[in-house]
Amino acid sequence: MMKFRFRRQGADPQREKLKQELFAFNKTVEHGFPNQPSALAFDPELRIMAIGTRSGAIKIYGAPGVEFTGLHQDMATVTQMHFLPGQSWFLLTHQGRLLTLLDDSSLHLWEIVHQNGCAHLEEALSFQLPSRLGFDGASGPPTLSHVTVVLLVSAGNMAALGTEGGSVFFLDVSTLMLIEDQTLGPDEVLRSLPDDYRCGKALGPVESLQGHLRDPTKILIGYSRGLLVIWNQAAQCADCIFLGNQQLESLCWERSGSTLVSSHSDGSYAVWSADTGTSPVMQPTVATMPYGPFPCKAINKILWRSCESGGGMPRASYGDRHCVSVLRAETLVTLDFTSRIIDFFTVHSTRPEDEFDEPQALAVLLEEELVVLDLQVPGWPVVPAPYLAPLHSSAITCSAHVANVPAKLWARIVSAGEQQSPQPDSSALSWPITGGRSLAQEPSQRGLLLTGHEDGTVRFWDASGVALQPLYKLSTAGLFQTDCEHADSLAQATEDDWPPFRKVGCFDPYSDDPRLGVQKVALCKYTAQMVVAGTAGQVLVLELSDVPLEQAVSVASVDLLQDREGFTWKGHERLSPRTGPLPWPAGFQPRVLVQCLPPAAVTAVTLHTEWSLVAFGTSHGFGLFDYQRKSPVLARCTLHPNDSLAMEGPLSRVKSLKKSLRQSFRRIRKSRVSGKKRAANANSKLQEANAQLAEQACPHDVEMTPVQRRIEPRSADDCLSGVVRCLYFADTFLRDAAHHGPTMWAGTNSGSVFAYALEVPVAVAGSEKRPERVVEAVLGKEVQLMHRAPVVAIAVLDGRGRPLPEPYEASQDLAQAPDMQGGHAVLIASEEQFKVFTLPKVSAKTKFKLTAHEGCRVRKVALATFASVACEDYAETCLACLTNLGDVHIFSVPGLRPQVHYSCIRKEDISGIASCVFTRHGQGFYLISPSEFERFSLSARNITEPLCSLDLSWPHGAACASYSFQELPKLSQANGTPGIILAPQSRDGSPNPVHSQRADTPELPEAVLSPMSIDSATSADTTLDTIGDITVEDVKDFLGTSEESEKNLRNLVEDEARACAILIK
């Protein structure tokens, strides 16, 4: 007999409309440093910078808040990028167009276009170069096997392409079509060479192309063999030949155009005179090896700005260094970086009437960070970056978000950060990349993003806007005696050291001691107190101070095993604290150190500054500490007798063979039992037919209860069942319904919930501190979930179903006081279900079985407030959760009714799911790479796009581009933001097959802009697994934008040609 339970009639139209006003999913902006950068470009007129990556992404940056993002269709490496110059010999234009070359030799033209006053990045044209071209030649047609270098010729809208075969092809930029009658093959160049120089040797690939500074019809060509040729494109002949014999790496003109400099593979550079009047030139005027006489690493790129050049390093002793050398007159400085150099450029004068370059800044793009140096100040200090800071300067281990930060606390944190890195008084240079302007309104509130790192530091970031700016860095390593205390041999060079190294950059992936790693962070924004918990069981209570102090730190220990027999800790030792008074700079200074025993990694922490209590948990149990009296209040062991793995520590790889064998036999038994059940089900076809008949008989306008999956209870002896997953403080009803008071709640990996009633002395009216009496804790309730699923979060709801405010929020009238008249309820979220219990009886009120309905498990949970876009005063508090499949679900509270769900993160992206942080106003962050946070919004109201504009002016009277844009229907992008796909058209007016093919598929985004969302939450945190280094290179979610734009393409290019090398400063 089949039974059906029916719910009320279909969806309520009013409720569906309200959902649209409350909820909307958007991936908004990417914070941090682009993962795996591969190319760099700079537009000196628009003052914008572009960075290309190995995954095919393009990111353009200007002033803070000005950001554009594009993504090539193919996941190919961006090898070169060039902004189309806007300055011509008869007028000044700012084009905002970018030509990119991928490692598959395809070319792509991008444009920054405006619509409704805002700028967006769109791909205009793309062209895949053929493998063989039909040109007539004496010894066969030249082949375009691989493009090695691109030059935008300043004589017009043309680009020169150097290839591995030694040929130079010319391309019409407005159409991205090859100009067939102007190809320069190596045979034509060889005819102009002396017989003794030819000697049967090939010229090799084209290594460098540079435009002539005084004659736009001439091009300087550099071949790998060392030959340099000034080629007259108009006369189709060589004007001047320089017979170099050393393998060529890079070329650069001196500003006057009468001298050029070449760099070579042996670490040397040579200066050649272009005004000798004789050809060929046999010897350079100057040839030197800065770090000779021994062979050196190659000088991959050289720039001449008045008297500066980049150089290589002695190969024998310093082969592992990443350096840029700056030579000014007799002064030589070697900038030593901690990651590989991708490219560099200088910010200097580009006006033709100026006699000198007058370099202002040197920008160096490294594999892990961007460094900008002020060249106008002696010592060349580093210019603080307002964005693109390396989040992963040390590996991120946890993160938390704090919103609505009070202005006073914000100013104190900023002041502490400025004292950490004071700027010289003589430095007047601000951030030099200032193109465009942000149209977004100033954020109404300040948001802090806190990241804990492997080296024991906590970094504070301004997450209020599009640009994620570093504010302050807290280091906890100074409190401990680490295993690897040693002087860095690469730093502190003496005056006699040669070469003169100077350490530059903040990326440092190495940690002195893995036990220093930060696992949990909690901050009270009203009292400027915070807790930092680490890998070796250390729990630090810190307080913000505006002045440096020298003081001793109180140390206390809490034994979580409670002398339980049969358990022996096999993991790492505890960190040894330094004794005596220690100097602490201005900022957060430690007051108390609580050491958990055994010294296992801290898995949960919470802080209640109004009661002066801190609770912490590990894989062995949880403890409660009174940091005002500096005494422990409670210690509870949560270990199961079979939790042997919990005693091995996170840094141990030992595994119990006995347990592994037992689990294997269990799996075999289960598979045999399930096989017998399947064999007994011979009438499965009949059941399927009955199910279909039942479905047809069911009314279509009635919603049926979803089919629930059967969830097997978890065994009590599972490994690590005693891990404490969450801790929570609340002022609620626990003992009886008439009296409320302080409580502490703890949830474990085995589905156990412990609720303690606390006796906290009440502070006298007008006093901030409570009396110095002992705090007592009494176990009030203990709940065991049926399926023993790990408890992810606990929250108490007041009589109106709202979460309780944070400490000091209600007492200082900073938030609405909770309803203490009606009955309270506690929401317990496990990995499998959400359940609401009434208080103080702890009887089940309502529940939602997520795993049974959706087949997924809960990973992250937060209570969030969603404001309506239609009504200023209407908002709802809902439960947001992230599952192991990467989906985000939103439920009503306290009814636990599903509202909406979105696909947010790929289920294969384990690191991204583990790093997700929810906030209380419908925002979130997760790592899309070790160095980038993706910011997303679940709220329909709290979305602030990076609205920005650029002052663009194209050549007057320029012909319209031979492509147009076709508007396609709005579709939902992979990141959840609807957009209009603009399909470029080919020269004959038909849609470009590359783009039209993509437009028909749901896997859309091509060229995209990442809008950004402002978050306003109180606090949220997450911890990452630091055992494995999981990278997420293939997760690149970009928003599709849609603009219907008029596009004109005319390219008047001048003397800022770039070849294999880019710019310097």
mmCIF file of C-alpha atoms in Angstrom, residues 6 41 94 141 286 377 382 436 449 483 531 628 642 883 911 999 1030:
data_model
loop_
_atom_site.group_PDB
_atom_site.id
_atom_site.type_symbol
_atom_site.label_atom_id
_atom_site.label_comp_id
_atom_site.label_asym_id
_atom_site.label_seq_id
_atom_site.Cartn_x
_atom_site.Cartn_y
_atom_site.Cartn_z
ATOM 1 C CA PHE A 6 0.427 16.411 0.627
ATOM 2 C CA ALA A 41 51.572 45.811 -20.004
ATOM 3 C CA HIS A 94 43.538 57.595 -25.696
ATOM 4 C CA PRO A 141 57.408 30.375 -48.471
ATOM 5 C CA VAL A 286 80.685 49.921 -25.257
ATOM 6 C CA VAL A 377 63.912 59.328 -3.511
ATOM 7 C CA VAL A 382 58.842 50.648 -1.888
ATOM 8 C CA GLY A 436 40.320 56.005 -14.659
ATOM 9 C CA LEU A 449 38.996 40.760 6.547
ATOM 10 C CA ASP A 483 63.039 25.632 16.360
ATOM 11 C CA VAL A 531 41.917 35.812 20.383
ATOM 12 C CA GLN A 628 40.401 38.727 33.728
ATOM 13 C CA ASN A 642 38.809 4.399 20.419
ATOM 14 C CA THR A 883 27.502 22.106 1.099
ATOM 15 C CA SER A 911 40.174 24.277 -0.893
ATOM 16 C CA ALA A 999 27.115 32.063 -27.420
ATOM 17 C CA ILE A 1030 45.699 22.193 -2.675
#
